[in-house]
Amino acid sequence: MTLPSDDKRSRLAELLRGKTRPSTRVAASFGQERMWLQERLSPGNAALHMAVTVRLSGQLDPVALSRAFQAVVDRHDALRTTFPEHEGRPLQQVAPDLALSIAEVDLASLPEAQREPEALRRVREDVRVPFDLERGPLLRAVRYRLSADAHLLLVTVHHIVSDGWSMGVLVREVAELYQAFASGHPSSLKALPLQYADYAAWQRQGSQGDALEAQLSYWRQRLDPHAVLELPSDRPRPASMDVQGARHSIVLSPALTQALKDLGLREGRTLFSVLLAAFNVLLQRYSGQDDLTVGTPVAGRSRTELEGLIGLFVNTLVLRSDLSGDPSFRELLAQVHDSALGAFAHQDVPFEKLVEVLQPSRRLNVSPLFQVMFVLQNAPLSLPPLPGLRMDAQPVDAGAARFDLTLIATEEARGLRLIAEYRTALFDEATVARMMGHLRSVLQAVVVDAGQRVSALPLMEEAEQRRVLLDWNATATDFPRTATLHGLIEAQVERTPDAVALVFEGRTLTYRELDARANQLAHALIARGVGPEVRVGLLLERSLELVVALLATLKAGGAYVPFDPAYPAQRLTWMLEDAHPAVLLAQQHLLSRLPAHDAQVLCIDTQWEDIALQPRHAPPPRATADGLAYVIFTSGSTGRPKGAMNAHGPVVNRLLWMQAAYGLGPSDVVLQKTPFSFDVSVWEFFWPLMT
C-alpha cells in the first residue's frame, strides 16, 4: 500500500521497532487471500507457480550453491510461510527454520544429444507438481546435471509467497551468496529491515479511511464491473475455469522496435501506452466491442524498504478504453496514456479489495473485471558475472494461463519479443499465431501514420493477404463445359439402369423407368411448343411424378418454374404474371388454386394415358449448358417475389463440386426434405440421381 508520506514514515518506524515474530499466525495479505482461494477452486493450478531456470556453465561448487539457496530461505520469512485455514480464511504461519535441499537429477549418463531435451521435459513436468499451501514448503529447487561443467537449476515458488520481481530478488541473492560462499567469504547481504508479514499488516491497516475511499471513488466511476470481453474462440468457454495454457511469440525487427519508441517520443507517450493502444485495436477488431478493459500488473513496492523483499507485492490495475466513434490511433494513444496515468495514481487499492467493493458478476469460468492482460517487462533478469561460472536465468512456461489471453512484451537485444499466453481450452495455436501476426500489422501501420482511423488499420500481413485473396481463390477446376443437368442423369441411367432411383410412399422407380417416363413426357411437351428458353410451370404435389416432370422439362429443352400448391393465391398470381409459362404441368385437383391464365395445361395424372403413347427414347438434345434450366422465385420478404433465372452450366458445376467434395455412392440415400420451390431442392433432387 502507498500511504501519505508522514503516515508511511511513522508506520514503518513502528514496524521496524517490533516486527512480526516468525512463530505467530498473522493475517494474510489481500493478494495472498486471492491466491489461496484460486488454489482452493483449482487445486494444483500451475498458473500459480512462479518458476525460473538458471543455466550454470563452468565449474560448479554444489555445496556453495546449496548453502546460498538455504541462506535465502533463512533470510526471507515468506519462503518459510504456510497457510493454515482459520474460519474459512487463510493465515500466514512462518516457520522459525526450514531446511531445504536442492534435489539432484544426473542426466550425464544419457547420450549427449538427449540430455538437454530430457532436462527440459523434466522441467515442464516438475514445474507443474502441486504445492500444499497448509503444509508447505512452498518452494523447491532441482538441479539437472548435464555434464561436469553444465547444469540446469529449476526454482519453483508458489505465487502466494512470490511474484515476478521476487523471482529476480531470489536468483540475484543466490548468485551473490554463491560467489561469497564459493570464495570462502561470509554473506555480504545487508539485513532486511522488515518481512512480508509486516507489509501485510501495513496493507490491512492502510486499507481503511478517507484515503482509501477517495481511491475507491475513482474506480467506481471508472469501471463497469459487469463488462466481459468476449473474444471469438475456437471452442465454447468451459463451464469451469480451465487454466491449461500455451505460449506463442514473435520478435519485432530492430527497426520496428525503434520506430515504436520513436512514435512514443513524438507523441509524448510511453512505449507501454503505444503497445497497449495497439493491443486494444486488435481486441476491438476481434471482439467487435468498443468498451475494453485490460488488466496490467504493477510492482506494488512503493517504498525502497520493500524492494529487496521476497513476497506477493504485485497489484493488478484495470485499464479501460473507449474505441467508439472510430478514433484515430493518435487519439486512442492519448486516451490510453491518460487512462494508465489515472490508474497508476490510484494503484493503492488492492485488486482484491476492488473486486470486493465493485461486486462484479461472478462466474466460475470468467475472471472478474478483466479477461485479458498486458505486461511490459522493461528489463530481462540479469545476473552478475561469477569467477569460473556463468549463470543465465530464464522464466519457465508452466503450460498454464491465468487469463484468456495475456500479451507479454519484453525487450531483447534483437528487438521487442511479444509473447501471447493463452488458454488452450479456448484457442488453437494457429488462431493465436494469426492474432499475433495481425498485431504486428497494426504496429507496422501506426508507426507510418498514427493519424489513421482505428477501423482503417490493416490486420493482415502480406503472406495472409496473398493466402486469402489468391491461394484460397485458386479453386479453378475443369468440368465438362457442355454438360446439362439432365445429361448427368442420363449418363447414370446408362451406368445403372436397373438400380432404384426414387422411392416415395412405398412406390419405386428404377433409373430405366424414370428415364422412359421422362422421355415420354418430354415428347409431349415438345409437341406443345416447349424448347430452349421456354418456361414450363409445375403445379404438383410431392410425388414420383414431380421428379418425372422436372426431368422431362429439361429433356424438352425448357426451363421449369415451380408453383408450390401451398403458396397463397396472391403469390401464385404474381408468379404467373411474371413467369408467363407456355405450358403448365399440373395435377387436376390443384388447378382451381390458380387464377385465370393463358398457359396450355397438361395434367399428368388424368392425361397420362395419352402421354404414355409418346416414344420412350430420349428426344434429340435441345438444351445447352448456357440455356435456362429453371426459374425459382425469391421469398418476397422485401416486396413482390422476383424470379431468379439459372442456367445448366453453373448448376452442373455446383453438383460436380459437391460430388467431388462429399462423394455420394450407390448405397447412399438422400431425403428430399425441402419444397421444390426452394433452391436447396435442386441439389436434393439431382445430386443423388447423378450418382
XYZ file of C-alpha atoms in Angstrom:
691
model
C 0.000 0.000 0.000
C 1.050 3.594 -0.537
C 0.244 5.876 2.367
C 0.653 9.656 2.795
C 4.363 10.281 3.326
C 4.129 11.171 7.050
C 1.979 8.131 7.734
C 4.407 5.943 5.815
C 7.366 7.011 7.902
C 5.609 6.583 11.231
C 4.075 3.247 10.263
C 7.395 1.897 9.025
C 9.100 3.086 12.208
C 6.566 1.151 14.255
C 7.077 -1.941 12.154
C 10.842 -1.721 12.376
C 10.674 -1.383 16.168
C 8.635 -4.552 16.564
C 8.448 -6.838 13.560
C 6.071 -9.805 13.487
C 7.626 -12.795 15.220
C 8.138 -15.846 12.983
C 6.235 -18.332 15.123
C 2.974 -16.380 15.182
C -0.012 -16.673 12.920
C -0.953 -13.404 11.256
C -3.462 -12.289 8.660
C -2.642 -12.902 5.030
C -2.413 -10.020 2.589
C -5.278 -9.376 0.190
C -3.277 -10.851 -2.667
C -2.497 -13.975 -0.666
C -6.180 -14.458 0.095
C -6.929 -14.323 -3.632
C -4.172 -16.830 -4.440
C -5.383 -19.101 -1.654
C -8.934 -19.004 -2.992
C -7.782 -19.693 -6.546
C -5.790 -22.666 -5.291
C -8.847 -23.957 -3.442
C -11.018 -23.610 -6.543
C -8.426 -25.289 -8.763
C -6.018 -27.406 -6.683
C -2.591 -27.769 -8.240
C -3.216 -24.812 -10.542
C 0.109 -24.483 -12.380
C -0.798 -20.946 -13.418
C 0.004 -20.006 -9.803
C 3.515 -21.462 -9.959
C 6.372 -18.994 -10.431
C 9.368 -20.726 -11.980
C 12.784 -19.787 -13.312
C 15.610 -21.857 -14.754
C 19.235 -20.881 -14.300
C 21.732 -22.372 -16.723
C 25.045 -22.943 -14.939
C 28.063 -23.143 -17.243
C 31.523 -23.792 -15.803
C 32.946 -25.272 -12.617
C 30.094 -25.517 -10.127
C 30.522 -25.807 -6.356
C 27.355 -27.733 -5.379
C 27.943 -27.190 -1.658
C 28.210 -23.415 -2.091
C 25.056 -23.442 -4.228
C 23.105 -25.356 -1.578
C 24.353 -23.029 1.160
C 23.372 -19.997 -0.907
C 19.903 -21.361 -1.518
C 19.410 -22.186 2.162
C 20.652 -18.745 3.181
C 17.994 -17.098 1.011
C 15.332 -19.306 2.615
C 16.620 -18.343 6.072
C 16.693 -14.671 5.093
C 13.109 -14.320 3.791
C 10.210 -15.288 6.039
C 7.913 -15.557 3.018
C 9.803 -18.629 1.806
C 9.141 -20.373 5.132
C 5.463 -19.425 5.247
C 2.494 -21.784 5.077
C -1.226 -21.014 5.136
C -3.426 -22.812 7.655
C -7.130 -22.113 7.361
C -8.998 -20.347 10.150
C -12.732 -19.662 9.944
C -12.708 -20.003 6.174
C -9.744 -17.680 5.591
C -6.008 -18.269 5.315
C -3.491 -17.122 7.893
C 0.247 -16.731 7.425
C 2.344 -19.014 9.587
C 6.108 -18.537 9.401
C 8.318 -21.455 10.415
C 11.346 -20.445 12.526
C 13.548 -22.505 10.247
C 13.205 -24.689 7.189
C 15.911 -26.995 5.885
C 15.525 -27.132 2.145
C 17.857 -29.089 -0.080
C 18.320 -28.909 -3.834
C 17.198 -32.142 -5.482
C 19.729 -33.540 -7.947
C 18.988 -35.347 -11.212
C 22.010 -36.704 -13.067
C 21.434 -36.849 -16.824
C 25.103 -37.053 -17.780
C 24.845 -40.780 -18.498
C 22.433 -40.140 -21.374
C 23.757 -39.654 -24.904
C 24.768 -36.016 -25.241
C 22.060 -35.211 -27.794
C 19.351 -36.420 -25.388
C 20.416 -34.573 -22.231
C 19.062 -31.113 -22.971
C 15.671 -32.305 -24.328
C 15.275 -34.644 -21.360
C 16.125 -31.872 -18.895
C 13.571 -29.538 -20.493
C 10.958 -32.294 -20.486
C 11.522 -32.845 -16.772
C 11.385 -29.095 -16.143
C 7.942 -28.950 -17.757
C 6.797 -31.834 -15.559
C 8.398 -30.659 -12.316
C 7.082 -27.112 -12.544
C 3.517 -28.475 -12.550
C 3.890 -30.564 -9.371
C 1.297 -29.209 -6.885
C 2.125 -27.408 -3.647
C 0.356 -27.955 -0.322
C -0.380 -24.453 0.973
C -1.094 -25.648 4.503
C 1.915 -27.928 4.958
C 4.488 -26.423 2.606
C 7.192 -25.920 1.692
C 6.074 -23.511 -0.999
C 9.297 -23.540 -2.965
C 11.543 -26.216 -4.361
C 14.709 -26.470 -6.397
C 16.040 -29.139 -8.736
C 19.491 -29.267 -10.323
C 19.798 -31.266 -13.536
C 23.397 -32.288 -14.168
C 24.096 -32.399 -17.909
C 27.872 -32.756 -17.660
C 30.734 -31.850 -15.349
C 30.511 -28.200 -16.396
C 26.861 -27.854 -17.445
C 23.866 -27.804 -15.105
C 20.293 -26.534 -15.210
C 18.774 -25.239 -11.963
C 14.979 -25.065 -11.694
C 13.461 -22.977 -8.897
C 9.675 -23.109 -8.463
C 7.771 -20.990 -5.928
C 4.047 -20.695 -5.338
C 2.677 -17.298 -6.317
C 1.170 -16.881 -2.845
C 4.674 -16.117 -1.483
C 6.284 -14.623 -4.560
C 5.862 -12.555 -7.714
C 7.904 -11.775 -10.797
C 10.012 -9.150 -9.019
C 10.621 -11.580 -6.147
C 11.946 -14.234 -8.508
C 14.565 -11.741 -9.622
C 15.464 -10.990 -5.997
C 15.741 -14.694 -5.228
C 18.001 -15.551 -8.155
C 20.240 -12.499 -7.683
C 20.688 -13.215 -3.980
C 21.500 -16.868 -4.665
C 24.116 -15.729 -7.189
C 25.655 -13.193 -4.803
C 25.708 -15.622 -1.886
C 27.136 -18.378 -4.078
C 30.003 -16.098 -5.061
C 30.718 -15.331 -1.399
C 30.495 -18.921 -0.175
C 32.473 -20.360 -3.098
C 35.227 -17.849 -2.287
C 35.227 -18.707 1.414
C 33.630 -15.425 2.475
C 30.530 -14.792 4.600
C 27.334 -13.270 3.244
C 27.667 -9.704 2.080
C 23.913 -9.077 2.023
C 22.546 -6.457 4.368
C 19.949 -7.465 6.925
C 16.370 -6.953 5.798
C 14.606 -4.062 7.555
C 11.257 -5.874 7.667
C 9.491 -9.026 6.470
C 6.453 -9.747 4.333
C 4.121 -10.241 7.299
C 4.904 -6.656 8.316
C 3.860 -5.476 4.871
C 0.624 -7.496 5.089
C -0.236 -5.836 8.406
C 0.656 -2.439 6.966
C -1.535 -3.122 3.920
C -4.558 -4.044 6.018
C -4.146 -1.046 8.299
C -3.904 1.215 5.265
C -6.994 -0.237 3.579
C -9.315 1.910 5.639
C -10.205 5.563 5.997
C -10.655 8.560 3.727
C -7.581 7.928 1.568
C -8.850 4.504 0.563
C -12.365 5.804 -0.033
C -11.047 8.524 -2.351
C -9.226 5.928 -4.409
C -12.235 3.616 -4.475
C -14.383 6.501 -5.685
C -12.140 6.815 -8.738
C -12.537 3.143 -9.611
C -16.297 3.157 -9.055
C -16.626 5.938 -11.618
C -14.077 4.433 -13.977
C -15.090 0.787 -14.318
C -18.107 -1.222 -15.395
C -17.809 -4.212 -13.050
C -20.036 -6.437 -15.176
C -18.320 -5.971 -18.550
C -16.868 -9.101 -20.154
C -14.591 -9.126 -23.186
C -15.797 -11.892 -25.479
C -13.068 -12.738 -27.961
C -14.145 -15.180 -30.675
C -12.721 -18.541 -29.644
C -12.184 -21.869 -31.347
C -14.272 -23.643 -28.709
C -17.054 -22.635 -26.298
C -15.897 -21.481 -22.884
C -15.845 -24.425 -20.424
C -18.313 -24.323 -17.546
C -15.451 -24.029 -15.045
C -12.063 -22.335 -15.220
C -9.603 -24.313 -17.335
C -6.090 -22.931 -16.877
C -4.268 -25.212 -19.291
C -2.229 -22.857 -21.426
C 0.437 -22.397 -24.040
C 2.548 -19.606 -25.484
C 3.277 -18.233 -28.928
C 5.829 -15.496 -29.525
C 7.068 -13.230 -32.284
C 10.072 -10.910 -32.351
C 9.719 -7.461 -33.871
C 12.556 -6.255 -36.050
C 15.045 -3.784 -34.546
C 13.754 -1.176 -37.000
C 10.120 -1.613 -35.933
C 11.106 -1.694 -32.267
C 12.920 1.621 -32.618
C 10.068 3.101 -34.661
C 7.621 2.286 -31.856
C 9.867 4.005 -29.322
C 10.218 6.997 -31.645
C 6.436 7.179 -32.014
C 6.108 7.357 -28.251
C 8.674 10.150 -28.077
C 6.965 12.164 -30.829
C 3.583 11.849 -29.187
C 4.869 12.332 -25.645
C 3.725 8.831 -24.669
C 5.440 5.771 -23.243
C 6.208 2.526 -25.048
C 3.746 0.924 -22.621
C 0.949 3.163 -23.929
C 1.892 2.610 -27.588
C 1.815 -1.174 -27.239
C -1.352 -1.210 -25.136
C -3.168 1.068 -27.600
C -2.228 -1.251 -30.475
C -3.336 -4.257 -28.412
C -6.673 -2.526 -27.824
C -7.075 -2.076 -31.578
C -6.556 -5.807 -32.030
C -9.030 -6.692 -29.275
C -11.644 -4.323 -30.688
C -11.315 -5.686 -34.205
C -11.583 -9.281 -32.976
C -14.394 -8.805 -30.452
C -16.389 -6.043 -32.123
C -16.614 -4.354 -28.703
C -15.694 -0.688 -28.289
C -15.609 -0.718 -24.481
C -12.493 -2.651 -23.464
C -10.889 -3.465 -20.124
C -7.385 -4.898 -19.872
C -5.507 -5.808 -16.706
C -1.878 -4.907 -16.114
C 0.417 -5.654 -13.154
C 2.302 -3.080 -11.086
C 5.150 -3.959 -8.744
C 3.359 -2.731 -5.620
C 6.662 -1.750 -3.972
C 6.185 1.931 -3.370
C 8.926 2.125 -0.716
C 12.604 1.305 -1.064
C 12.336 -0.858 2.077
C 10.180 -3.286 0.085
C 12.383 -3.602 -2.981
C 14.614 -6.339 -1.565
C 11.836 -8.463 -0.082
C 10.503 -11.720 -1.474
C 6.725 -11.917 -1.309
C 3.492 -11.250 -3.148
C 3.505 -7.485 -3.636
C 2.292 -7.244 -7.215
C -1.038 -5.490 -7.703
C -3.275 -5.539 -10.752
C -4.739 -2.429 -12.349
C -7.703 -2.415 -14.712
C -7.314 -0.081 -17.698
C -10.471 0.855 -19.585
C -10.514 2.179 -23.149
C -13.325 3.522 -25.325
C -12.959 2.975 -29.074
C -16.437 4.174 -30.016
C -16.625 6.803 -32.723
C -13.698 5.262 -34.606
C -10.906 7.430 -33.162
C -7.564 7.853 -34.852
C -4.726 5.854 -33.374
C -3.216 9.092 -32.091
C -6.445 9.900 -30.246
C -6.635 6.379 -28.846
C -2.997 6.576 -27.752
C -3.683 9.772 -25.810
C -6.723 8.187 -24.189
C -4.815 5.031 -23.216
C -1.969 7.120 -21.820
C -4.347 9.200 -19.685
C -6.138 6.056 -18.513
C -2.842 4.497 -17.456
C -1.769 7.627 -15.586
C -5.083 7.722 -13.749
C -4.822 4.059 -12.829
C -1.230 4.398 -11.617
C -2.263 7.371 -9.474
C -4.908 5.181 -7.808
C -2.950 1.926 -7.575
C -3.073 1.718 -3.786
C -6.372 -0.164 -3.803
C -5.557 -3.876 -3.826
C -7.222 -5.621 -6.737
C -8.929 -7.973 -4.287
C -10.444 -5.006 -2.461
C -11.645 -3.613 -5.776
C -13.435 -6.868 -6.585
C -14.966 -6.920 -3.110
C -16.296 -3.370 -3.420
C -17.416 -3.357 -7.071
C -19.013 -6.810 -6.830
C -18.802 -7.861 -10.480
C -20.999 -10.653 -11.747
C -19.190 -13.762 -10.545
C -18.870 -16.684 -12.915
C -16.658 -19.672 -12.222
C -15.364 -19.663 -15.790
C -14.621 -15.933 -16.167
C -12.080 -13.874 -14.239
C -13.600 -10.764 -12.608
C -13.220 -7.226 -14.034
C -10.986 -8.250 -16.955
C -10.190 -11.334 -19.002
C -7.146 -10.128 -20.936
C -3.850 -8.855 -19.509
C -0.967 -6.779 -20.857
C 2.526 -6.945 -19.358
C 5.569 -4.880 -20.326
C 8.788 -6.281 -18.895
C 11.308 -3.485 -19.180
C 14.479 -5.423 -18.402
C 15.388 -9.112 -18.592
C 16.627 -10.875 -15.485
C 20.390 -10.301 -15.340
C 22.938 -11.906 -13.021
C 26.395 -10.702 -12.008
C 29.395 -12.443 -13.600
C 30.970 -15.054 -11.335
C 34.557 -16.314 -11.436
C 34.619 -19.646 -13.242
C 30.831 -19.912 -13.557
C 28.263 -18.269 -15.797
C 24.616 -18.010 -14.763
C 21.864 -17.338 -17.306
C 18.305 -17.100 -15.983
C 15.124 -17.621 -17.996
C 11.469 -17.759 -16.907
C 9.679 -21.061 -17.410
C 6.478 -21.686 -19.310
C 4.384 -23.723 -16.881
C 1.899 -24.720 -19.577
C -0.820 -22.710 -17.848
C -2.623 -19.411 -18.351
C -4.260 -17.318 -15.627
C -6.351 -15.345 -18.134
C -7.976 -15.934 -21.512
C -5.117 -14.087 -23.185
C -2.040 -12.285 -21.888
C 0.265 -10.223 -24.077
C 3.778 -10.043 -22.630
C 6.221 -7.611 -24.219
C 9.883 -7.886 -23.298
C 12.930 -6.174 -24.731
C 15.701 -8.303 -26.195
C 18.900 -7.358 -27.952
C 17.387 -8.038 -31.361
C 14.069 -6.288 -30.723
C 10.810 -6.492 -28.810
C 9.563 -10.001 -28.171
C 5.774 -10.275 -27.965
C 4.515 -13.380 -26.179
C 0.881 -14.442 -26.236
C -0.049 -16.678 -23.309
C -3.468 -18.202 -23.952
C -5.901 -20.762 -22.633
C -5.855 -23.840 -24.822
C -9.442 -24.629 -23.823
C -10.429 -21.562 -25.850
C -7.857 -21.044 -28.585
C -5.842 -23.096 -31.047
C -2.215 -22.227 -31.622
C -2.955 -21.316 -35.247
C -5.554 -18.781 -34.095
C -3.157 -17.115 -31.675
C -0.351 -17.136 -34.243
C -2.652 -15.363 -36.698
C -3.657 -12.901 -33.978
C -0.017 -12.049 -33.286
C 0.599 -11.512 -36.983
C -2.341 -9.118 -37.024
C -0.888 -7.242 -34.055
C 2.393 -6.836 -35.903
C 0.488 -5.427 -38.892
C -1.191 -2.845 -36.654
C 2.161 -1.845 -35.158
C 3.735 -1.505 -38.601
C 0.862 0.705 -39.738
C 0.768 3.088 -36.772
C 4.470 3.947 -36.931
C 3.925 5.058 -40.530
C 0.804 7.129 -39.819
C -0.589 7.475 -36.303
C -3.409 9.600 -37.696
C -5.166 6.632 -39.303
C -8.601 5.722 -38.020
C -8.677 2.544 -35.965
C -11.039 0.929 -38.474
C -8.577 1.596 -41.317
C -5.577 -0.049 -39.686
C -4.702 -3.228 -41.602
C -4.641 -6.572 -39.826
C -3.396 -8.996 -42.438
C 0.269 -9.391 -43.197
C 1.337 -9.803 -46.819
C 1.512 -13.596 -46.644
C -2.007 -13.847 -45.207
C -3.379 -11.389 -47.756
C -1.895 -13.500 -50.519
C -3.369 -16.648 -48.989
C -6.859 -15.158 -48.592
C -7.027 -13.276 -51.880
C -5.091 -15.609 -54.158
C -4.423 -19.048 -52.701
C -7.905 -19.617 -51.311
C -9.404 -18.413 -54.579
C -7.213 -20.637 -56.724
C -10.143 -23.022 -56.995
C -10.467 -23.247 -60.768
C -11.343 -26.822 -61.702
C -12.130 -28.051 -65.163
C -15.523 -29.642 -65.739
C -17.495 -30.677 -68.826
C -18.427 -27.276 -70.219
C -21.194 -28.594 -72.474
C -22.868 -30.838 -69.892
C -26.504 -30.285 -68.957
C -28.355 -31.116 -65.789
C -30.442 -33.895 -67.311
C -27.411 -35.126 -69.235
C -25.723 -36.055 -65.941
C -28.722 -38.201 -65.036
C -28.888 -39.801 -68.480
C -25.270 -40.852 -68.024
C -26.197 -42.516 -64.732
C -29.098 -44.302 -66.466
C -26.552 -45.848 -68.813
C -24.382 -46.969 -65.878
C -27.062 -48.395 -63.551
C -30.359 -48.768 -65.450
C -31.890 -51.236 -63.000
C -30.844 -49.510 -59.776
C -33.566 -47.816 -57.743
C -33.643 -44.091 -58.470
C -36.697 -42.900 -56.499
C -38.702 -44.105 -53.505
C -41.970 -42.496 -52.382
C -44.713 -43.881 -50.133
C -43.879 -47.487 -50.954
C -43.543 -46.928 -54.711
C -40.221 -47.055 -56.540
C -38.819 -46.193 -59.941
C -35.605 -47.562 -61.374
C -33.349 -45.358 -63.439
C -34.646 -47.056 -66.614
C -38.275 -46.452 -65.641
C -37.652 -42.860 -64.590
C -35.837 -42.110 -67.828
C -38.532 -43.697 -70.001
C -41.376 -41.776 -68.344
C -39.444 -38.516 -68.504
C -38.764 -39.114 -72.207
C -42.455 -39.701 -72.909
C -43.455 -36.530 -71.084
C -40.662 -34.595 -72.819
C -42.019 -35.594 -76.235
C -45.475 -34.432 -75.125
C -44.048 -31.080 -74.055
C -42.145 -30.653 -77.311
C -45.394 -31.288 -79.172
C -46.869 -28.362 -77.247
C -44.075 -25.999 -78.285
C -41.633 -26.396 -75.413
C -37.995 -25.803 -76.350
C -34.965 -23.740 -75.324
C -35.812 -20.763 -73.067
C -39.488 -21.786 -72.908
C -40.766 -21.823 -69.345
C -42.919 -24.685 -68.042
C -44.892 -24.170 -64.839
C -45.105 -27.091 -62.402
C -48.123 -27.168 -60.076
C -47.574 -30.543 -58.438
C -47.573 -32.104 -55.005
C -44.622 -34.148 -53.762
C -44.671 -37.398 -55.741
C -42.702 -39.574 -58.143
C -44.457 -37.698 -60.945
C -42.981 -34.431 -59.708
C -39.442 -35.704 -60.374
C -40.550 -37.082 -63.761
C -41.902 -33.614 -64.636
C -38.668 -31.867 -63.601
C -36.553 -34.168 -65.727
C -38.959 -34.116 -68.676
C -38.983 -30.325 -68.827
C -35.182 -30.263 -69.064
C -35.113 -33.023 -71.701
C -37.568 -30.982 -73.791
C -35.110 -28.077 -73.650
C -37.357 -25.979 -71.433
C -36.957 -24.412 -68.011
C -39.163 -25.450 -65.113
C -40.857 -22.925 -62.819
C -42.106 -24.462 -59.531
C -45.533 -23.300 -58.316
C -45.941 -24.614 -54.789
C -49.607 -25.541 -54.219
C -49.226 -24.329 -50.615
C -48.476 -20.766 -51.715
C -51.085 -18.018 -51.118
C -53.228 -17.125 -54.125
C -51.688 -13.644 -54.425
C -48.163 -15.048 -54.635
C -49.216 -17.579 -57.300
C -50.833 -14.747 -59.269
C -47.653 -12.655 -59.154
C -45.549 -15.611 -60.243
C -47.827 -16.426 -63.173
C -47.809 -12.812 -64.321
C -44.027 -12.641 -64.121
C -43.049 -16.072 -65.469
C -45.635 -16.389 -68.299
C -45.224 -20.178 -68.624
C -46.148 -21.532 -72.044
C -47.231 -24.867 -70.601
C -48.452 -25.783 -67.133
C -47.858 -29.319 -65.847
C -50.353 -29.919 -63.068
C -52.465 -32.342 -61.138
C -56.152 -31.949 -61.914
C -57.320 -31.245 -58.370
C -54.880 -28.346 -57.983
C -55.968 -26.285 -60.987
C -58.597 -24.386 -59.027
C -55.843 -22.785 -56.960
C -54.662 -20.736 -59.951
C -56.183 -17.534 -61.333
C -57.059 -17.210 -64.993
C -54.073 -17.662 -67.318
C -53.287 -18.434 -70.958
C -50.865 -21.359 -70.473
C -51.540 -24.762 -72.036
C -52.429 -27.199 -69.273
C -51.245 -30.798 -69.218
C -52.461 -32.829 -66.251
C -50.036 -35.664 -65.696
C -52.464 -37.610 -63.511
C -55.607 -37.579 -65.686
C -53.836 -37.374 -69.074
C -51.049 -39.879 -68.525
C -52.649 -42.455 -70.832
C -52.172 -40.022 -73.727
C -48.635 -39.154 -72.570
C -47.756 -42.846 -72.373
C -48.313 -43.123 -76.139
C -45.197 -40.992 -76.716
C -41.826 -42.624 -77.534
C -39.792 -43.996 -74.623
C -36.471 -42.933 -76.128
C -34.901 -39.557 -75.426
C -35.667 -36.667 -77.761
C -32.712 -35.126 -79.632
C -30.649 -32.822 -77.366
C -32.227 -29.378 -77.336
C -30.767 -27.697 -74.216
C -27.268 -26.240 -73.929
C -25.057 -25.509 -70.927
C -25.781 -21.809 -71.341
C -29.515 -22.361 -71.662
C -32.086 -21.668 -68.970
C -32.754 -24.660 -66.680
C -35.168 -23.324 -64.069
C -36.625 -20.184 -62.504
C -37.088 -20.012 -58.724
C -38.813 -17.056 -57.126
C -37.499 -15.238 -54.077
C -39.432 -15.165 -50.822
C -40.808 -11.702 -51.459
C -39.978 -10.615 -47.914
C -38.989 -7.158 -49.189
C -41.875 -6.814 -51.629
C -43.029 -8.690 -54.715
C -41.286 -12.045 -55.375
C -38.652 -11.957 -58.116
C -37.731 -14.822 -60.397
C -34.069 -15.930 -60.324
C -33.060 -17.491 -63.666
C -30.487 -20.300 -63.567
C -28.653 -21.947 -66.462
C -27.495 -25.563 -66.740
C -23.745 -24.869 -66.617
C -23.491 -23.266 -63.164
C -25.724 -25.927 -61.606
C -23.687 -28.713 -63.203
C -20.529 -27.087 -61.849
C -22.063 -26.942 -58.373
C -23.215 -30.556 -58.389
C -19.904 -31.872 -59.686
C -18.120 -29.936 -56.918
C -20.472 -31.394 -54.299
C -19.822 -34.880 -55.580
C -16.063 -34.322 -55.556
C -16.176 -32.856 -52.049
C -18.732 -35.099 -50.348
C -18.960 -38.106 -52.652
C -22.335 -39.868 -52.668
C -22.177 -43.564 -53.502
C -24.651 -46.168 -54.806
C -25.720 -47.157 -51.286
C -26.417 -43.596 -50.126
C -29.989 -42.328 -49.791
C -30.859 -38.618 -49.767
C -34.052 -37.371 -48.122
C -35.748 -34.732 -50.276
C -36.933 -32.503 -47.452
C -37.463 -29.020 -48.905
C -40.257 -27.652 -51.120
C -39.307 -27.782 -54.795
C -39.841 -24.023 -54.916
C -36.770 -23.579 -52.673
C -33.324 -23.525 -54.291
C -31.888 -26.196 -51.968
C -34.277 -28.661 -53.613
C -32.235 -28.515 -56.830
C -29.290 -30.425 -55.381
C -31.580 -32.595 -53.245
C -33.274 -33.817 -56.442
C -30.446 -34.004 -58.937
C -27.283 -34.767 -56.947
C -28.364 -38.236 -55.760
C -29.801 -39.044 -59.203
C -26.461 -38.401 -60.927
C -24.580 -40.788 -58.600
